[in-house]
Structure formats: structure tokens, C-alpha cells
N, CA and C atoms as an extended XYZ file, in Angstrom:
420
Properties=species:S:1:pos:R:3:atomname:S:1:resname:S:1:resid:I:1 pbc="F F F"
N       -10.016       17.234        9.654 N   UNK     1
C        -9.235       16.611        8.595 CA  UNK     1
C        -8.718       15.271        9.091 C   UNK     1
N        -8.930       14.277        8.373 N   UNK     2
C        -8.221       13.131        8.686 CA  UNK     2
C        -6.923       12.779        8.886 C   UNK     2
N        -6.208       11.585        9.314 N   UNK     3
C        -5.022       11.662        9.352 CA  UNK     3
C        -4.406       11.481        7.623 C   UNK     3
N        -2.850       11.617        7.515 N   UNK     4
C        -2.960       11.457        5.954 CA  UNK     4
C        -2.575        9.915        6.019 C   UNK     4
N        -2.595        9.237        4.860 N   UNK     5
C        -2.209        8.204        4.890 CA  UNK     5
C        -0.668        7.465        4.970 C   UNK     5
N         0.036        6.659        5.541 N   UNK     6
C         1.059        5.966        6.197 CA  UNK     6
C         1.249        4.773        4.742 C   UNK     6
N         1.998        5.325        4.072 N   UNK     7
C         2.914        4.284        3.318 CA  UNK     7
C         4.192        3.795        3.025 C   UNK     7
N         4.121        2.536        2.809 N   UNK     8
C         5.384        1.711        2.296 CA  UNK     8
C         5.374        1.843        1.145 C   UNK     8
N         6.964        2.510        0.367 N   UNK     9
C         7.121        2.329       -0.843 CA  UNK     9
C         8.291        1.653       -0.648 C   UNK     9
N         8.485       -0.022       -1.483 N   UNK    10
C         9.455       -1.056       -1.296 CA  UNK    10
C         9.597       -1.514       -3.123 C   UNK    10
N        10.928       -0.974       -3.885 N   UNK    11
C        11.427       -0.959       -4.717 CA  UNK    11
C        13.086       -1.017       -4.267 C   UNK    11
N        13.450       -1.948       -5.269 N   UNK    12
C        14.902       -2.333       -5.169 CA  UNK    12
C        15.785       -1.435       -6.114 C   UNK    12
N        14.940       -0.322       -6.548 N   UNK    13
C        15.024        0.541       -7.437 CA  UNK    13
C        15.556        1.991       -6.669 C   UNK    13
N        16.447        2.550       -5.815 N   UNK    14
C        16.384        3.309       -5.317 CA  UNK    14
C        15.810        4.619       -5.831 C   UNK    14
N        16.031        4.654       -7.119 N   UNK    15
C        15.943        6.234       -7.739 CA  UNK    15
C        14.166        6.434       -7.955 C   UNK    15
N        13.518        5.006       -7.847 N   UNK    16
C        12.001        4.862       -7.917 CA  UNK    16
C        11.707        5.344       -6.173 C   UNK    16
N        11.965        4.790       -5.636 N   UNK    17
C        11.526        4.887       -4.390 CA  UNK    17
C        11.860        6.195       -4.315 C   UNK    17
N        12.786        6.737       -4.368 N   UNK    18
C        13.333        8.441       -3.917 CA  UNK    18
C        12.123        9.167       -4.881 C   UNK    18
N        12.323        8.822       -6.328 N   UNK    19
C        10.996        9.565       -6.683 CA  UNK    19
C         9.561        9.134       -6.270 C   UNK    19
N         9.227        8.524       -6.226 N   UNK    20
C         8.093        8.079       -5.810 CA  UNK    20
C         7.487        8.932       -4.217 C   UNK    20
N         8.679        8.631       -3.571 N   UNK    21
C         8.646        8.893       -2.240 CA  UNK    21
C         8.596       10.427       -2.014 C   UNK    21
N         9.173       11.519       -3.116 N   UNK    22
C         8.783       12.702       -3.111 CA  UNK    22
C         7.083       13.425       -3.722 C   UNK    22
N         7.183       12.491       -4.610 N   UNK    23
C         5.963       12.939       -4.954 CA  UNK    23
C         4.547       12.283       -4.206 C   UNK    23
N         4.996       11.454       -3.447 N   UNK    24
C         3.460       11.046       -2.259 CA  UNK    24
C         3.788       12.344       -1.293 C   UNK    24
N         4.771       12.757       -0.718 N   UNK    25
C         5.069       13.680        0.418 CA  UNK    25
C         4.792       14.859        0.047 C   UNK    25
N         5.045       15.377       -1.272 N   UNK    26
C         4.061       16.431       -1.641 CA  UNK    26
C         2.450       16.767       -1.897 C   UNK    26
N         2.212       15.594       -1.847 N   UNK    27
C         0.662       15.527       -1.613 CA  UNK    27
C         0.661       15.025       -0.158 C   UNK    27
N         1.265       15.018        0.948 N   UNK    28
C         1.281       15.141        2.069 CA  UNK    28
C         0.807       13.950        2.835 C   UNK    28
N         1.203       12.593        2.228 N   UNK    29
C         0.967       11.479        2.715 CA  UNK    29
C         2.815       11.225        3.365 C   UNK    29
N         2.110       10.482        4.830 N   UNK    30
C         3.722        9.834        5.522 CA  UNK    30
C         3.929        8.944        4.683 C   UNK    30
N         5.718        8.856        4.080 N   UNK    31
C         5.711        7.604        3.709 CA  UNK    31
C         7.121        7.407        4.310 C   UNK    31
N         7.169        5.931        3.826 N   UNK    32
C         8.555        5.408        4.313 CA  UNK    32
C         8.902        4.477        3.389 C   UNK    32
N        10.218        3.991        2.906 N   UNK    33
C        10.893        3.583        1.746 CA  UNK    33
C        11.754        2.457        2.615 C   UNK    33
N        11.670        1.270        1.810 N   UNK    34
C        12.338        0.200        1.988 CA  UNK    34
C        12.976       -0.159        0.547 C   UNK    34
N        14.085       -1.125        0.688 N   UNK    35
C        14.861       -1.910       -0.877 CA  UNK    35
C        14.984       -3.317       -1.115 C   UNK    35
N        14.346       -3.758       -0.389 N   UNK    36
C        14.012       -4.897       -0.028 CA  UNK    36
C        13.281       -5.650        0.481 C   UNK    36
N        12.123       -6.756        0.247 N   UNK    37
C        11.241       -7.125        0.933 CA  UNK    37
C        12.003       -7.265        2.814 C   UNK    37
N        12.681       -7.941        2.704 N   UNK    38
C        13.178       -7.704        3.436 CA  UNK    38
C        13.429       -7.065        4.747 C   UNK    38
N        13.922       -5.247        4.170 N   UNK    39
C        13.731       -4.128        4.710 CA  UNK    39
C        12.571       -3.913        5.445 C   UNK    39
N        11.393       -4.147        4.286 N   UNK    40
C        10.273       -3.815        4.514 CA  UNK    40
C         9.427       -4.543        5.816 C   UNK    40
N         9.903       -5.682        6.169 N   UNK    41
C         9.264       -6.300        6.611 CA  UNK    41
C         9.666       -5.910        8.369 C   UNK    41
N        11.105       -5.524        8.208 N   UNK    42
C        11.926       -4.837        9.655 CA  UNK    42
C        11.235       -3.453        9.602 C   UNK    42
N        10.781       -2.550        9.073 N   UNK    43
C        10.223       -1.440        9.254 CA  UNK    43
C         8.894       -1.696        9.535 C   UNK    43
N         8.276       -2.917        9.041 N   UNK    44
C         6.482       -2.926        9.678 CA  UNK    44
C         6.287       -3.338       10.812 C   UNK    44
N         7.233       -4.057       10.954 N   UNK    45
C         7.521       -4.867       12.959 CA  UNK    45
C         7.394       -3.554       13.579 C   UNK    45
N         7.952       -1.914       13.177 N   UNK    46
C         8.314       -0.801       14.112 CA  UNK    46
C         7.064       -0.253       14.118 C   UNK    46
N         6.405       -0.085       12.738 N   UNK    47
C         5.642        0.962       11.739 CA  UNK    47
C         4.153        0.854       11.468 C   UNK    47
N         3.356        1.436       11.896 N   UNK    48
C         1.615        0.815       11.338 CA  UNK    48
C         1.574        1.479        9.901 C   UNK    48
N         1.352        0.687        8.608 N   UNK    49
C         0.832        1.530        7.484 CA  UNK    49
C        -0.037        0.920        7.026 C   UNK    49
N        -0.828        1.755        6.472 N   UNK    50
C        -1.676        1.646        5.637 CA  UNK    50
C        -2.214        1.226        4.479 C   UNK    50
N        -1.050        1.452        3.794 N   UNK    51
C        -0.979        0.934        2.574 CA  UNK    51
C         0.248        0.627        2.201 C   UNK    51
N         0.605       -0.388        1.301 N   UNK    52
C         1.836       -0.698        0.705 CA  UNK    52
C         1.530       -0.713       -0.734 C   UNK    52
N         3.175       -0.071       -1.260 N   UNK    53
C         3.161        0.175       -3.109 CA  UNK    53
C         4.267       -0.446       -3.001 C   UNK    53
N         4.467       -1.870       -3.578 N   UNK    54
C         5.575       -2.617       -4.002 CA  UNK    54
C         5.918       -3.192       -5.215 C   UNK    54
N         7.067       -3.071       -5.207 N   UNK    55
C         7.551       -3.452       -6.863 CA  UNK    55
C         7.373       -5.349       -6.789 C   UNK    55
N         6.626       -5.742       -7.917 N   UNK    56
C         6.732       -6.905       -7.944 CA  UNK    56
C         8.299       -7.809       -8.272 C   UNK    56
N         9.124       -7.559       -9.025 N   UNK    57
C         9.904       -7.932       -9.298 CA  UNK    57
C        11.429       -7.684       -8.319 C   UNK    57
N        11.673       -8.041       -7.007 N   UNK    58
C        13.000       -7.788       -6.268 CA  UNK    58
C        13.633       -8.852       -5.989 C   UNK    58
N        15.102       -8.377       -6.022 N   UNK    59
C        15.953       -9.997       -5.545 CA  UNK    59
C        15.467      -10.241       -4.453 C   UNK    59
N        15.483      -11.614       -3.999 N   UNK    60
C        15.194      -12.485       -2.718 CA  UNK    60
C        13.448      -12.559       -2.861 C   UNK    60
N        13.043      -11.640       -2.288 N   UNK    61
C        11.403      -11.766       -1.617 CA  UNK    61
C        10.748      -11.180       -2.944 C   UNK    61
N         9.626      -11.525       -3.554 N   UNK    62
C         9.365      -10.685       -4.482 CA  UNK    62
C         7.897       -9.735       -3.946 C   UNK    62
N         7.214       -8.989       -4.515 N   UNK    63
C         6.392       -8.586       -3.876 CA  UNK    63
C         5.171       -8.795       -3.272 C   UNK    63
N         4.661       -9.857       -4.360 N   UNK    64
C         4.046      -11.074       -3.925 CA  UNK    64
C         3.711      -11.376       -2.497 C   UNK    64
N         5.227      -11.736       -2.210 N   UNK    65
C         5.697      -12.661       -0.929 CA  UNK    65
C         5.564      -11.725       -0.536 C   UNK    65
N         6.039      -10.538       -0.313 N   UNK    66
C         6.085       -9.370        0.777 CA  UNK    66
C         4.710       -9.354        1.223 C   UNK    66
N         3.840       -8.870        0.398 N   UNK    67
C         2.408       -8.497        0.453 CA  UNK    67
C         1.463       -9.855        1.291 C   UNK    67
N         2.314      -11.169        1.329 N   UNK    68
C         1.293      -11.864        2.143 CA  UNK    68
C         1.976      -12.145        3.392 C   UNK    68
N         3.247      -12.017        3.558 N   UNK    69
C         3.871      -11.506        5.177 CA  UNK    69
C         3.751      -10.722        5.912 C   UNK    69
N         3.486       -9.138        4.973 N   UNK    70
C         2.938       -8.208        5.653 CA  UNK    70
C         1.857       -8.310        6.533 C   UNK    70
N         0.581       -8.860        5.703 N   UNK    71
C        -0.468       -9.155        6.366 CA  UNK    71
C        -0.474      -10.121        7.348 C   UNK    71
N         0.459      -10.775        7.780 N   UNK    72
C         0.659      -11.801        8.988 CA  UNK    72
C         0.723      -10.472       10.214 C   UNK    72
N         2.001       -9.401        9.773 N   UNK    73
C         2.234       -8.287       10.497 CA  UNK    73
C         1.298       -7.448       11.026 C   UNK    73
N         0.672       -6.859        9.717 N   UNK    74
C        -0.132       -5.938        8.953 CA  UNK    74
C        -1.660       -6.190        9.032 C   UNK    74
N        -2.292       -6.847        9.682 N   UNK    75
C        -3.601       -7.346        8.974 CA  UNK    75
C        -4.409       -6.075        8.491 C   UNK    75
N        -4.807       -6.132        7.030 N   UNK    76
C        -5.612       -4.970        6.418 CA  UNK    76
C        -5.089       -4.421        5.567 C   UNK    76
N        -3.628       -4.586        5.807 N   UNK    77
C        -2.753       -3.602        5.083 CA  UNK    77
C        -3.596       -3.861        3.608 C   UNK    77
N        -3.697       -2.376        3.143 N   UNK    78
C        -4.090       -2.528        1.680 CA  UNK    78
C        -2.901       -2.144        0.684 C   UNK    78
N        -2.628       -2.800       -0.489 N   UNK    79
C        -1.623       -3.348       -1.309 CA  UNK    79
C        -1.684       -3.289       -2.876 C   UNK    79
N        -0.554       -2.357       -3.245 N   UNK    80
C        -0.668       -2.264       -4.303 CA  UNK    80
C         0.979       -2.686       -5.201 C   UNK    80
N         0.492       -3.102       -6.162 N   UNK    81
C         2.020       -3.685       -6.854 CA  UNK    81
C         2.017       -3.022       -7.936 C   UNK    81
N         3.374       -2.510       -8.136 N   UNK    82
C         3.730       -2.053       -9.867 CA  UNK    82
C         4.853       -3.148      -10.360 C   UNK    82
N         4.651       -3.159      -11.272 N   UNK    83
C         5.481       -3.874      -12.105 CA  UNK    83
C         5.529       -3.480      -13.723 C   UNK    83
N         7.008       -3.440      -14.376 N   UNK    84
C         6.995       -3.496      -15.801 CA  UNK    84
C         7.355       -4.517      -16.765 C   UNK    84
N         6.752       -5.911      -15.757 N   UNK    85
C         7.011       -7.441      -16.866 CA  UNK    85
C         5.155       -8.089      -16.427 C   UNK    85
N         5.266       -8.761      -17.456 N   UNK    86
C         3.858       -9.587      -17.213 CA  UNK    86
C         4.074      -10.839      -16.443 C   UNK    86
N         3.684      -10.960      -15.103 N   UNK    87
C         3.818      -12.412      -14.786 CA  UNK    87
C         2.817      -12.752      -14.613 C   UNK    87
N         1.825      -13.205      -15.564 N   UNK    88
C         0.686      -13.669      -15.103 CA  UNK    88
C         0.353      -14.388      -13.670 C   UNK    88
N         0.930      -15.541      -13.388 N   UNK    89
C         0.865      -16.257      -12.210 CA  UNK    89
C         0.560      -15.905      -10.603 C   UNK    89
N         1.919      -15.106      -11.387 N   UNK    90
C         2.539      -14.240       -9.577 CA  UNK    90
C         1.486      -13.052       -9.573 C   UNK    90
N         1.013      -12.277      -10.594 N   UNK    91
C        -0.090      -11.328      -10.666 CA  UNK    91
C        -1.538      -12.022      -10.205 C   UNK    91
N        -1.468      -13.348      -10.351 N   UNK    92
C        -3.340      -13.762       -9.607 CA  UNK    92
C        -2.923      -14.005       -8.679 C   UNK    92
N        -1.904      -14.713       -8.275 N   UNK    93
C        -1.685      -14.971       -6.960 CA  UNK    93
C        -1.663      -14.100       -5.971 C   UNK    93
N        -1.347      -12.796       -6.388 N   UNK    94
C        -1.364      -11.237       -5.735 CA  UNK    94
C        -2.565      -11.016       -5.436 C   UNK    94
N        -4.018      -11.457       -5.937 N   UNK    95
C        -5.170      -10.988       -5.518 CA  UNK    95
C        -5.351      -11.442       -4.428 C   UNK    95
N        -5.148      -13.195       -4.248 N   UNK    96
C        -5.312      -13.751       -2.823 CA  UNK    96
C        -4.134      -12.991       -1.795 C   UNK    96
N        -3.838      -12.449       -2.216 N   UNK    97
C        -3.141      -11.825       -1.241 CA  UNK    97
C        -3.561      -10.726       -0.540 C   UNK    97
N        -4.641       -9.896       -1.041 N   UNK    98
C        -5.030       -8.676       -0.747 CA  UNK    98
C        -4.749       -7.468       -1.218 C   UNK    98
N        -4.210       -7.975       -2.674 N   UNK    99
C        -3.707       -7.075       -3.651 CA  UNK    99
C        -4.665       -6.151       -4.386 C   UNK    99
N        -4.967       -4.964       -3.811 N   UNK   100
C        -5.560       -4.132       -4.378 CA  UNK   100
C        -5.771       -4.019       -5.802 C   UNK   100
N        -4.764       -3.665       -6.504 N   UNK   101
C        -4.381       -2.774       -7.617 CA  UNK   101
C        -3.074       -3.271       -8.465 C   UNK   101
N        -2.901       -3.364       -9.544 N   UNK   102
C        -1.218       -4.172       -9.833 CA  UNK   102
C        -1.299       -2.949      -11.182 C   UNK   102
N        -0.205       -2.001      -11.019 N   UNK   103
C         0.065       -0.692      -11.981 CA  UNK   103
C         1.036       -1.058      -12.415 C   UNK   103
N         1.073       -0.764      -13.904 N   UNK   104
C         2.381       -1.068      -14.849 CA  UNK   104
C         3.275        0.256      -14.391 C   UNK   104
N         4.333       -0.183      -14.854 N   UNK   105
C         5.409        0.824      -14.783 CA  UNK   105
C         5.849        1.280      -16.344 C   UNK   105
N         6.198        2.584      -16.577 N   UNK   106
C         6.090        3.265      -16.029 CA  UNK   106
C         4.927        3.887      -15.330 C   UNK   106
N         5.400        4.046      -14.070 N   UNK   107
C         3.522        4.196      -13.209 CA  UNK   107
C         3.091        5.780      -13.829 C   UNK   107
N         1.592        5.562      -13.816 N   UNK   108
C         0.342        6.958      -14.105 CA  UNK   108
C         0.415        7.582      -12.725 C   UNK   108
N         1.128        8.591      -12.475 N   UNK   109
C         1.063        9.081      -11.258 CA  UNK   109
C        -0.464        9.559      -10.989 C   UNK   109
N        -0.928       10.032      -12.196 N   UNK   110
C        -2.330       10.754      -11.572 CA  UNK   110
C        -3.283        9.972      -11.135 C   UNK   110
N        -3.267        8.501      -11.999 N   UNK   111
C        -4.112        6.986      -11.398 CA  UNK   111
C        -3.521        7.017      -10.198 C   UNK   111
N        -2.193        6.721      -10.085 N   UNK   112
C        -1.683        6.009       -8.400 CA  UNK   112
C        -2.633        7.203       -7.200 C   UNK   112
N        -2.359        8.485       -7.616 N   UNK   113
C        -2.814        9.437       -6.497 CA  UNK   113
C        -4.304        9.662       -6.798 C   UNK   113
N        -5.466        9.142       -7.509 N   UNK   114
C        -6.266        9.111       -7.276 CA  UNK   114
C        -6.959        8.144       -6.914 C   UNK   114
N        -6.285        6.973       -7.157 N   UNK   115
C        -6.384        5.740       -5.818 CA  UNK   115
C        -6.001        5.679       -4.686 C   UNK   115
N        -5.080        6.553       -4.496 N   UNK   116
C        -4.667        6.928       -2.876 CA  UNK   116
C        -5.495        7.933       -2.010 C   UNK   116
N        -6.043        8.613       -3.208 N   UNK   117
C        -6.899       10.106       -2.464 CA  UNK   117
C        -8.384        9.092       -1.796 C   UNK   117
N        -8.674        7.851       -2.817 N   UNK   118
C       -10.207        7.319       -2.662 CA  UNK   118
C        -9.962        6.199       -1.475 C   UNK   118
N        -8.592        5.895       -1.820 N   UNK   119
C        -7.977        4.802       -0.238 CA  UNK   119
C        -8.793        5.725        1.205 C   UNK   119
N        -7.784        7.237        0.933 N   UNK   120
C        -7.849        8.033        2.215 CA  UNK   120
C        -9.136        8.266        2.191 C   UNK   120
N       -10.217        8.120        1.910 N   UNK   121
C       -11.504        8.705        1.399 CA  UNK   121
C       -12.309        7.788        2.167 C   UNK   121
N       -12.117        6.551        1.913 N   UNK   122
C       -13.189        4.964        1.980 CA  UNK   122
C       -12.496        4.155        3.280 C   UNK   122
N       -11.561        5.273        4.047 N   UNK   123
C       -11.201        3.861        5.383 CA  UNK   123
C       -12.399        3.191        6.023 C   UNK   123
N       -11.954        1.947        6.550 N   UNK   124
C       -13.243        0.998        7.006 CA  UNK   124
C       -13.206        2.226        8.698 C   UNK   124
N       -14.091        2.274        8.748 N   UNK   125
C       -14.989        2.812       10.338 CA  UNK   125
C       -15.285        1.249       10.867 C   UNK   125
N       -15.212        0.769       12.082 N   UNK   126
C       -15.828       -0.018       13.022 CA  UNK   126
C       -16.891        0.485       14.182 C   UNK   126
N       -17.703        0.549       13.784 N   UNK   127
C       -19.042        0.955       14.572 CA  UNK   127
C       -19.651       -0.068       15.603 C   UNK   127
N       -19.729        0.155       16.615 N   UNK   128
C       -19.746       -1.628       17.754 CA  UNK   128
C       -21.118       -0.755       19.248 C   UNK   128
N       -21.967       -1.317       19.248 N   UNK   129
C       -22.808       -0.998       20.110 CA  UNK   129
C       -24.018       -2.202       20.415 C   UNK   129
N       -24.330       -2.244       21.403 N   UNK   130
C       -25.367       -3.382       21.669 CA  UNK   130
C       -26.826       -3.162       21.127 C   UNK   130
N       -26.707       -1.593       20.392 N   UNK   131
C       -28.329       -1.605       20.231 CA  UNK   131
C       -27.958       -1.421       18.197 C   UNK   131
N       -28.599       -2.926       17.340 N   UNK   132
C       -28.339       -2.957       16.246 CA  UNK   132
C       -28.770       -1.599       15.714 C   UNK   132
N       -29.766       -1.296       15.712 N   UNK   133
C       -30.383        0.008       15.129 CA  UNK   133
C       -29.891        1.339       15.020 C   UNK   133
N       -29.135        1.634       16.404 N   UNK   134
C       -28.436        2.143       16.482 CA  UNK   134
C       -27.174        2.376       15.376 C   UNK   134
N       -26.847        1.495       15.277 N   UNK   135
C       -25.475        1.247       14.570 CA  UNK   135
C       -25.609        1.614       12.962 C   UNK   135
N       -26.735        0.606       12.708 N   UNK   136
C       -27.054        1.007       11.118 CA  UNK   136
C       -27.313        2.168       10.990 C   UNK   136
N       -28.291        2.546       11.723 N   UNK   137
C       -28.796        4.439       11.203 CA  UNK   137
C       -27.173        5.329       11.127 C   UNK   137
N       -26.259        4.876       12.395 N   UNK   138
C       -25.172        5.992       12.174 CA  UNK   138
C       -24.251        5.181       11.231 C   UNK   138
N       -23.574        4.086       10.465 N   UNK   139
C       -23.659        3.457        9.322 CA  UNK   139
C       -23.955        4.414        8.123 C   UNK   139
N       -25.352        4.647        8.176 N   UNK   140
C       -26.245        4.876        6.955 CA  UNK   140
C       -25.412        6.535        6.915 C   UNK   140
């Protein structure tokens, strides 16, 4: 069995994050909860994750911003934003960021956890050997 997956849930929303944060742990993913980009960014200095679910809309840092600091931290981190306003802008700008996925709120729990099940499903493998052939056949 693989490891489960290591997430950041960063909402300025506490009662989101507390729910949120119970219902990933019952499907038995680590997570960890921040309220602030902020926060978040002092817990990834400690923390390797995997994935981040951030609210686009927080005072100071928005998620945006979080999501392309992380990856200074983070490189790979894969990234997902909810939000319940349309910002067009700040939403394309989220792709160059490495923004997976951008889920309206109120979030589809059964979408979020079956994008998390196919996250845990599809991690990148690094396969490294001097004989190419090698590599592709175990690849394939």
C-alpha cells in the first residue's frame, strides 16, 4: 500500500478547514490546516506535502500567491484552489502557477476525493539508469 497522501488545507475559514480537515482524515489522508497564507508557508518550511487545497480568497496572501511561494518551498507541490467568487484574472493566473484544479465552493466533496484518490493513484515515479531500454520497458 502506498503512503497516503500529505495535505495542506489553508482557509481563513476555520470551520472549513476543521470540516474539510475531518473528512480527508477519514479517508485516511495526513493533513494539516493552516489560516493563513502565511501560516501555511511556516508549516511547509517544517512539512513535505503533497498537495495543497487553498481558499483563493484570504486576508493578506491570497491563494494565488500562496500557491506560487509554495513552489519556491515545495517544488511539485500539486495545487488545488476553491473559491466561491469569480475572479477571472487571479483564476488564470493560478494555472501558471501549477494550479491543478480551481473548485467552487460550496465544494463537491465526492469530486474533491476523487481527485485526490487519482492524485494518490498517478504520483510521478523517477526511473534513472544508464541503460535507456532498460528504463522504458520498466516505464511501460
Amino acid at each position: 500500500m502506498s503512503e497516503p497522501l500529505r495535505i495542506l488545507v489553508v482557509d481563513d475559514n476555520q470551520r472549513m478547514t476543521s470540516v474539510l480537515s475531518d473528512i480527508l482524515r477519514l479517508h485516511e489522508y495526513q493533513v494539516e490546516i493552516a489560516h493563513s497564507g502565511a501560516e501555511a508557508l511556516e508549516i511547509a518550511e517544517r512539512l513535505p506535502f503533497h498537495c495543497l487545497i487553498s481558499d483563493v480568497r484570504m486576508p493578506g496572501m491570497d491563494g494565488v500567491d500562496l500557491c506560487k511561494q509554495l513552489l519556491t518551498i515545495q517544488p511539485g507541490l500539486f495545487s488545488v484552489l476553491m473559491t466561491a467568487y469569480a475572479y477571472p484574472d487571479r483564476l488564470a493566473a493560478s494555472k501558471e502557477q501549477g494550479v491543478l484544479a480551481v473548485l467552487e465552493k460550496p465544494l463537491d466533496i465526492d469530486r474533491l476525493l476523487n481527485f485526490l484518490e487519482a492524485l494518490q493513484q498517478r504520483r510521478t515515479i523517477a526511473l534513472v539508469d544508464d541503460q535507456p531500454a532498460f528504463v522504458y520497458s520498466l516505464g511501460d
